[in-house]
Short mmCIF file of C-alpha atoms in Angstrom, two decimals:
data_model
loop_
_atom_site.label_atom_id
_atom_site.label_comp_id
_atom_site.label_asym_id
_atom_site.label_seq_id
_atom_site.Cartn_x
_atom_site.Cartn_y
_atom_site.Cartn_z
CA UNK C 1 6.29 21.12 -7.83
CA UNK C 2 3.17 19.52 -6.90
CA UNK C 3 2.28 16.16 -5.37
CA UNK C 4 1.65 14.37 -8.10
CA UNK C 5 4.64 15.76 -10.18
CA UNK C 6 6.97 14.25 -7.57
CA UNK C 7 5.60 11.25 -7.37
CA UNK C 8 5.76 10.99 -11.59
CA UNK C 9 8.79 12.68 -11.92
CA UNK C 10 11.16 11.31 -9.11
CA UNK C 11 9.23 7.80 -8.56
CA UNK C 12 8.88 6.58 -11.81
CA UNK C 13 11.70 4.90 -13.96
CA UNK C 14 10.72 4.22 -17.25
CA UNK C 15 14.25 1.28 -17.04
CA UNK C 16 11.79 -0.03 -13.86
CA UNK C 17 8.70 -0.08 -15.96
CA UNK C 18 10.49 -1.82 -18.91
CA UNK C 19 12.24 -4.31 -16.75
CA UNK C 20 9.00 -4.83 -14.92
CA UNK C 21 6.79 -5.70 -18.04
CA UNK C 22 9.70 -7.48 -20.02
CA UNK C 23 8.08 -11.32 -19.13
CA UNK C 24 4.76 -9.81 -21.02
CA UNK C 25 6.56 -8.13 -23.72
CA UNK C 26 8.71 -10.70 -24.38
CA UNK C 27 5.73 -13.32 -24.41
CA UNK C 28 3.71 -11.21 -26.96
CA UNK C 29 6.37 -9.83 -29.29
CA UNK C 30 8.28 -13.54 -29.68
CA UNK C 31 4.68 -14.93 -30.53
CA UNK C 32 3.77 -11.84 -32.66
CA UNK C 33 7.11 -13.02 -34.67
CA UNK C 34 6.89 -15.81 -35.25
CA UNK C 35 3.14 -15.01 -36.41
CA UNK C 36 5.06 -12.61 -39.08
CA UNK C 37 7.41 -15.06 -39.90
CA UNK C 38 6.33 -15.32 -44.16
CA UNK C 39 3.71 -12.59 -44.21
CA UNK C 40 3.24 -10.03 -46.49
CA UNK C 41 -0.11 -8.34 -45.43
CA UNK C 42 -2.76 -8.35 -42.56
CA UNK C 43 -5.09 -11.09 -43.70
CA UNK C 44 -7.40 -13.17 -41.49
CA UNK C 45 -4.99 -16.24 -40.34
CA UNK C 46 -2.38 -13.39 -39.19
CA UNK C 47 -5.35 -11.63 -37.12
CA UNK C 48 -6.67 -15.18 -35.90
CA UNK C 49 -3.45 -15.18 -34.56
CA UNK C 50 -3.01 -12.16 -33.13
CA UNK C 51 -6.10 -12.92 -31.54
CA UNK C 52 -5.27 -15.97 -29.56
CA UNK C 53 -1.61 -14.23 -28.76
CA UNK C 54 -3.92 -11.60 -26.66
CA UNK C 55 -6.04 -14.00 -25.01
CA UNK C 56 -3.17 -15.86 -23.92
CA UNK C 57 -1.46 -12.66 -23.18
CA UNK C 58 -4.59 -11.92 -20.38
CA UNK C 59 -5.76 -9.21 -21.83
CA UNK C 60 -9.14 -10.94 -22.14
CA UNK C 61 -11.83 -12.04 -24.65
CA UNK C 62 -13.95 -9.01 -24.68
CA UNK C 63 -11.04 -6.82 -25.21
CA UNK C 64 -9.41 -8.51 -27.65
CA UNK C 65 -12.14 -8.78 -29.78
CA UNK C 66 -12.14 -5.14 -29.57
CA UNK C 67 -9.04 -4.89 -30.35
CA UNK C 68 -9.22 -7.24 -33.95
CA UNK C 69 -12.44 -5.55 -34.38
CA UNK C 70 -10.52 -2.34 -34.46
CA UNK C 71 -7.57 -3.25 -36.60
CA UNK C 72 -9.98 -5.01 -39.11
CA UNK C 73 -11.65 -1.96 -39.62
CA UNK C 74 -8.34 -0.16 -40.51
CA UNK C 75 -7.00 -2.74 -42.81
CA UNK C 76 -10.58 -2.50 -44.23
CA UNK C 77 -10.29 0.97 -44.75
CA UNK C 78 -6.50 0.87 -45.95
CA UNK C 79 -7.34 -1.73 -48.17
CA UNK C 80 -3.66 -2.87 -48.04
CA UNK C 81 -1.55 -3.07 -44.88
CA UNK C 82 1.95 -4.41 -44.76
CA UNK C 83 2.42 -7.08 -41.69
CA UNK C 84 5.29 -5.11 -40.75
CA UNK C 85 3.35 -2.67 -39.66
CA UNK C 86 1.19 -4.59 -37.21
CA UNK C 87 3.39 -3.99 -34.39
CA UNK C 88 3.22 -0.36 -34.58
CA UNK C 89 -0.74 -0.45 -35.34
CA UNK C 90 -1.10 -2.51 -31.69
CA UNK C 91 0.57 -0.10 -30.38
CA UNK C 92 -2.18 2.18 -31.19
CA UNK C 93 -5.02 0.67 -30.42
CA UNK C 94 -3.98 -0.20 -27.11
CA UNK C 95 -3.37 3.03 -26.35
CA UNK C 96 -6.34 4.58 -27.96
CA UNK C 97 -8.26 1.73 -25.41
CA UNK C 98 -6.45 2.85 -22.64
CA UNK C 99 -6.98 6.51 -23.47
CA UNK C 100 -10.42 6.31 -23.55
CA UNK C 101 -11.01 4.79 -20.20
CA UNK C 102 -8.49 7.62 -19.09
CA UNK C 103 -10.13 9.76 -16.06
CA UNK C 104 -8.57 12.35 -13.92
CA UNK C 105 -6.01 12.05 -11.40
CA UNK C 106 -8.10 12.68 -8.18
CA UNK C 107 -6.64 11.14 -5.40
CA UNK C 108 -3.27 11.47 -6.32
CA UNK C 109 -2.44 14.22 -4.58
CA UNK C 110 -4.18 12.95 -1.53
CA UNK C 111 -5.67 16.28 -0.21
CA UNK C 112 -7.09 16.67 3.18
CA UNK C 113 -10.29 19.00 3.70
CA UNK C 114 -11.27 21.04 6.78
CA UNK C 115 -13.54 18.22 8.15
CA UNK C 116 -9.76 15.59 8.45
CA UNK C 117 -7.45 13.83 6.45
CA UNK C 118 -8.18 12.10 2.89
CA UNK C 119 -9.09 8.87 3.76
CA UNK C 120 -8.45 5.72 1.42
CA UNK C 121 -9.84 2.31 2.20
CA UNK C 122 -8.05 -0.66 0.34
CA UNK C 123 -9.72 -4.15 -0.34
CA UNK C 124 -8.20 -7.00 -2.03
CA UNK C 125 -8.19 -11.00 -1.05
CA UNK C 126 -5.27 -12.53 1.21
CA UNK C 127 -1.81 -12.53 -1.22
CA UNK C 128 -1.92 -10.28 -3.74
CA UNK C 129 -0.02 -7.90 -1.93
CA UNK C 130 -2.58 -5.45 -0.51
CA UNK C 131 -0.31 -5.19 3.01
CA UNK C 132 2.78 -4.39 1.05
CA UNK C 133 0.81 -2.35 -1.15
CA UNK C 134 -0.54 0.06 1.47
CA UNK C 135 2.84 0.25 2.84
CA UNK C 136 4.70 1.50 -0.18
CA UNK C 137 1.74 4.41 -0.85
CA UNK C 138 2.87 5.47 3.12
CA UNK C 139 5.88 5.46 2.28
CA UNK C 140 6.17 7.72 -0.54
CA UNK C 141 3.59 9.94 1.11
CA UNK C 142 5.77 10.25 4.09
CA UNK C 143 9.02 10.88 1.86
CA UNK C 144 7.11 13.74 0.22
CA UNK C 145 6.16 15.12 3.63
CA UNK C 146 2.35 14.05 3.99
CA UNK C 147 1.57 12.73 7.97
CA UNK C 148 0.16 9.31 7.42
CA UNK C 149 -1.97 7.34 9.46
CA UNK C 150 -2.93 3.13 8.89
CA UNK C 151 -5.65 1.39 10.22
CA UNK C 152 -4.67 -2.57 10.83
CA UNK C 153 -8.74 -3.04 10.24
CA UNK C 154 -7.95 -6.77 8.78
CA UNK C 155 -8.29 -8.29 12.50
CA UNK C 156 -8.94 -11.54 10.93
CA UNK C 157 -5.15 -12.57 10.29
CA UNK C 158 -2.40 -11.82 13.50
CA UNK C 159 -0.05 -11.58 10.20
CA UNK C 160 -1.70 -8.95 8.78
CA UNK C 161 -1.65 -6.45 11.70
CA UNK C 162 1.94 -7.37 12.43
CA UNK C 163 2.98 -6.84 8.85
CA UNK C 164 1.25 -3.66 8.61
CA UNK C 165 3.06 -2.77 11.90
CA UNK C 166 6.58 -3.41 9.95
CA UNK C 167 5.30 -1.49 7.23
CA UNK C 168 4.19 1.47 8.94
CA UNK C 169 7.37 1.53 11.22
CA UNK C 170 9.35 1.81 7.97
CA UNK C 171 7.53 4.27 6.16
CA UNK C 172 7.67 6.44 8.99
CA UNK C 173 3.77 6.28 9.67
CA UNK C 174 1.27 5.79 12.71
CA UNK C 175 -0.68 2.83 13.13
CA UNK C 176 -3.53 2.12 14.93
CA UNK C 177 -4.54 -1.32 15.75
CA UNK C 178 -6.25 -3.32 18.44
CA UNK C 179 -6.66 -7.24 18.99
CA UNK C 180 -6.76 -10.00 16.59
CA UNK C 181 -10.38 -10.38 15.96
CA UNK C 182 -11.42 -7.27 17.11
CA UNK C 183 -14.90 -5.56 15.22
CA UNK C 184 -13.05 -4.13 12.15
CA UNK C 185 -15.67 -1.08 11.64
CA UNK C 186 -13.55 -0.33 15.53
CA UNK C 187 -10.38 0.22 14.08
CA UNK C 188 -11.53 2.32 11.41
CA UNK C 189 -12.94 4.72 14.09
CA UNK C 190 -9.95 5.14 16.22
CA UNK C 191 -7.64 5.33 13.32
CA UNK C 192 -9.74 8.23 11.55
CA UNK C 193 -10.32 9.86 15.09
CA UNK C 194 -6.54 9.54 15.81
CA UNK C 195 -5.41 11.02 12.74
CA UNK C 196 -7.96 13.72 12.72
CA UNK C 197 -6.98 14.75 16.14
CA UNK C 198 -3.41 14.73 15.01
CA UNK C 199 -3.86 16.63 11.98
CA UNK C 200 -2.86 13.59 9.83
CA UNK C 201 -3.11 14.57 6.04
CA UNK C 202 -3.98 10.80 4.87
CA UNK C 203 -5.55 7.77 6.43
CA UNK C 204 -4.95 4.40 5.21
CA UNK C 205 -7.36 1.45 6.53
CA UNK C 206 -6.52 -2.19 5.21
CA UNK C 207 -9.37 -4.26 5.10
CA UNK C 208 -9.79 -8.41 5.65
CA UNK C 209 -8.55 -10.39 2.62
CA UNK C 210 -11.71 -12.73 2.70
CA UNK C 211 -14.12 -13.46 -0.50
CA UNK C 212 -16.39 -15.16 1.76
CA UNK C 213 -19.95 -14.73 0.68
CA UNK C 214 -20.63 -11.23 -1.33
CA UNK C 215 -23.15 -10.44 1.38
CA UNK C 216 -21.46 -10.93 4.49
CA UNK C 217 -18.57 -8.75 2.35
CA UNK C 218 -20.58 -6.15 1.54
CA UNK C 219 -22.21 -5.96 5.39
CA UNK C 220 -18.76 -6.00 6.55
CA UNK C 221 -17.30 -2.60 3.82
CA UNK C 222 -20.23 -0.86 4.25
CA UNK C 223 -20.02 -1.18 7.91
CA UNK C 224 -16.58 0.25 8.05
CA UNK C 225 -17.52 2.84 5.67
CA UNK C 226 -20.69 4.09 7.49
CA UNK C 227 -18.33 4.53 10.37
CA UNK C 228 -15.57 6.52 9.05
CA UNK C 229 -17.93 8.84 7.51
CA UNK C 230 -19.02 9.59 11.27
CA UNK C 231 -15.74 10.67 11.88
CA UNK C 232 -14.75 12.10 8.24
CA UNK C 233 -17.29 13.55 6.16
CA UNK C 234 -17.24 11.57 3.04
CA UNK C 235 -15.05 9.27 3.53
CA UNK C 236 -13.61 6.87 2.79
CA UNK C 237 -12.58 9.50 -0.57
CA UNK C 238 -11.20 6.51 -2.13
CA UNK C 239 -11.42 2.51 -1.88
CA UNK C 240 -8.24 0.85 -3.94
CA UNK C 241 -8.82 -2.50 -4.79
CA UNK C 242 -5.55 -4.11 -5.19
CA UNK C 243 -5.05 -7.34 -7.64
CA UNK C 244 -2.31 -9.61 -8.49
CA UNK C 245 -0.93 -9.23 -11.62
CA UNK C 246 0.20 -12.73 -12.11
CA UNK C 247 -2.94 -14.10 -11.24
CA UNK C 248 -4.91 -13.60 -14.90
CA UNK C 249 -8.15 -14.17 -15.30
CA UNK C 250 -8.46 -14.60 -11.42
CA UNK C 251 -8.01 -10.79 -10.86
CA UNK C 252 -10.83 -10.18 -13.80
CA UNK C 253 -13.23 -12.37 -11.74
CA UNK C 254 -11.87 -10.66 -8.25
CA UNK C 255 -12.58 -6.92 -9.62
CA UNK C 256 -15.91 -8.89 -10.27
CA UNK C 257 -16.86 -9.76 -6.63
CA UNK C 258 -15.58 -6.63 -4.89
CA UNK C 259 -16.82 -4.01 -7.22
CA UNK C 260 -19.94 -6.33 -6.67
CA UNK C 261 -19.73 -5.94 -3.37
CA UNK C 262 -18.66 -2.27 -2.65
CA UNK C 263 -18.00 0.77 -4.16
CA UNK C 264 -14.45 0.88 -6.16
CA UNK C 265 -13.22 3.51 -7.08
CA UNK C 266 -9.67 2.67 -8.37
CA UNK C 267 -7.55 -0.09 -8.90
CA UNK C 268 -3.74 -1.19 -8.00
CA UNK C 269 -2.49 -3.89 -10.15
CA UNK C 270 0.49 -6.04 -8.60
CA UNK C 271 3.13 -8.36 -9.13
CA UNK C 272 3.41 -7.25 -13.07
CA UNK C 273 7.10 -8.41 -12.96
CA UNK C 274 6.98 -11.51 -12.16
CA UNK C 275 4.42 -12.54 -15.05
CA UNK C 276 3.79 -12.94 -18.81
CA UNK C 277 0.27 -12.10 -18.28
CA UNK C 278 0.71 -8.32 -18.10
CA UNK C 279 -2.42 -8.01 -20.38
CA UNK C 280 -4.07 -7.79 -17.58
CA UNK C 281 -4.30 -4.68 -17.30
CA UNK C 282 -4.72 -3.82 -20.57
CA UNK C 283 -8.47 -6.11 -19.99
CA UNK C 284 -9.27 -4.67 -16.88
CA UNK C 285 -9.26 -1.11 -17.55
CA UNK C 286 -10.94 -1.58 -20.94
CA UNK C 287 -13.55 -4.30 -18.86
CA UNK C 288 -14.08 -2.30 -15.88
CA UNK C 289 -13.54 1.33 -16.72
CA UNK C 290 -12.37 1.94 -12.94
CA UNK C 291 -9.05 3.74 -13.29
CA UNK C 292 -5.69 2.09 -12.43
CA UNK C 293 -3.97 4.24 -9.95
CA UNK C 294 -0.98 2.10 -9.40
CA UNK C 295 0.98 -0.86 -10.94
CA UNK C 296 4.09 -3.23 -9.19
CA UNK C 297 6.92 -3.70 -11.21
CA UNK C 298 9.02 -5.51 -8.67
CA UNK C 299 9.82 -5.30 -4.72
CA UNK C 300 11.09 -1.64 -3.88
CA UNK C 301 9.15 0.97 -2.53
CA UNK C 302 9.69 2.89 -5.62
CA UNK C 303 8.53 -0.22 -8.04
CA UNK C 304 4.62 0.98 -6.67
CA UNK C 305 4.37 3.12 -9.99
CA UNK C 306 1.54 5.87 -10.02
CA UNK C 307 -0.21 4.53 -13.46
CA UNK C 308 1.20 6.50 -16.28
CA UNK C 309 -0.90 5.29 -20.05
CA UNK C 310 1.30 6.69 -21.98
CA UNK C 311 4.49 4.92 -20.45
CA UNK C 312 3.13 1.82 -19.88
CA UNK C 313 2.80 1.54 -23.61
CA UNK C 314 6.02 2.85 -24.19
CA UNK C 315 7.65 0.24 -22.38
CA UNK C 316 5.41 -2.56 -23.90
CA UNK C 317 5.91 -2.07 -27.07
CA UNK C 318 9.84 -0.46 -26.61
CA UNK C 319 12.47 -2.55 -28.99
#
């Protein structure tokens, strides 16, 4: 079995997923309803308000004009189309949207090379769970048998270090971490040294939480990264920008900044079970066609789900 099979196969619940995006699905389908309530066929009022269900739903303006552009096209072409079948014709397009943007799964199995350990960096403003976050990837690394190193590189917060400190002591994983307020670009160097003289398989490095300025950001991430590439060859392989869920349109215009200000190369989308507005990431994917590695669906270490298209619509659209 390989990495990435035991993460999919003995990580991810589908009950998890389903409980985790019931506040969403249970926002869109009671509108969609009550929409339906009368109809016969897919005319315009029913797709006006389809429409505003999605944009209330977060899934965003862009992409849900896509999305009525799509399913006008289809009633076009059918020429008749029972409202009953709307729901299952959603269903569709979604996934065809999210199919699209579909990539490989590189970085999943978190491979080291001859020159040190695969080397993530993860971004992400103060509270959307980027801490916790980083601590539930090193933990279900370490439960399927990877050495994992962290890298408390946010010096800007005491908080963050300790918490990171928790983290790492309960996934079973090395930290490295100096003073509050210490040159962050410092930490990422000893941590990648460390766990390259150890023979670590994965680094980890959390990053400050700050949008101050988008130069003064970027200065700061491209610092870091110049330095770990001293150390490790092309690293960092992968920087995770991680997002809250619940915060809408907020995480639309964070992806904005950071992806502005460094190079992203996937996204983790948090906090999904605590919110309606599980559109989200339904808009970012289709917005920012950076792939979603990872989605929260509540508090355990195993509610960190590797992101899984296929049963993310499942659950969405399960009755």
């Amino acid at each position: 079995m390989g990495f990435f099979d035991f993460f999919k196969n003995k990580k991810q619940s589908q009950e998890d997923l389903e409980a985790g995006l019931k506040k969403t699905k249970d926002g869109v389908f009671s509108k969609l309803t009550r929409a339906l309530v009368g109809k016969s066929k897919v005319d315009a009022e029913l797709l006006d308000d389809l429409e505003e269900i999605l944009i209330t739903s977060d899934v965003g303006v862009d992409t849900t004009v896509r999305i009525i552009d799509r399913i006008e096209r289809r009633v076009s072409r059918d020429k008749y189309m029972n409202a009953s079948e709307l729901n299952g014709i959603l269903r569709d397009e979604i996934a065809a949207l999210l199919y699209e943007n579909d990539t490989t799964e590189k970085g999943l199995a978190f491979e080291k090379n001859d020159s040190g350990p695969y080397v993530m960096m993860v971004v992400g403003v103060n509270g959307v769970g980027k801490t916790t976050t980083i601590g539930k990837i090193a933990a279900q690394l370490t439960r399927a048998g990877k050495k994992v190193y962290l890298g408390a590189a946010d010096t800007f917060r005491a908080a963050a270090i300790e918490q990171l400190g928790v983290w790492a002591e309960r996934a079973g994983a090395k930290i490295v971490k100096q003073e509050m307020g210490a040159d962050p670009a410092s930490v990422a160097f000893d941590t990648l040294t460390s766990a390259k003289a150890a023979g670590a398989d994965v680094a980890i490095i959390d990053t400050a939480g700050r949008l101050h300025n988008k130069v003064n950001l970027m200065n700061e991430l491209t610092k870091i990264r110049n330095v770990m590439a001293k150390v490790v060859p092309g690293a960092p392989h992968e920087v995770l920008l991680v997002l809250d869920g619940s915060t809408g349109q907020n995480a639309f215009e964070q992806a904005r900044q950071f992806t502005a200000a460094t190079q992203v190369t996937s996204l983790a989308i948090t906090k999904l079970d605590g919110t309606a507005k599980g559109g989200v990431v339904i808009g970012i994917s289709d917005q920012f066609k950076i792939p979603i590695r990872y989605i929260g669906v509540g508090e355990g270490i195993d509610h960190l789900q590797v992101f899984d298209k296929k049963a993310f619509v499942d659950a969405l659209f399960h009755q």
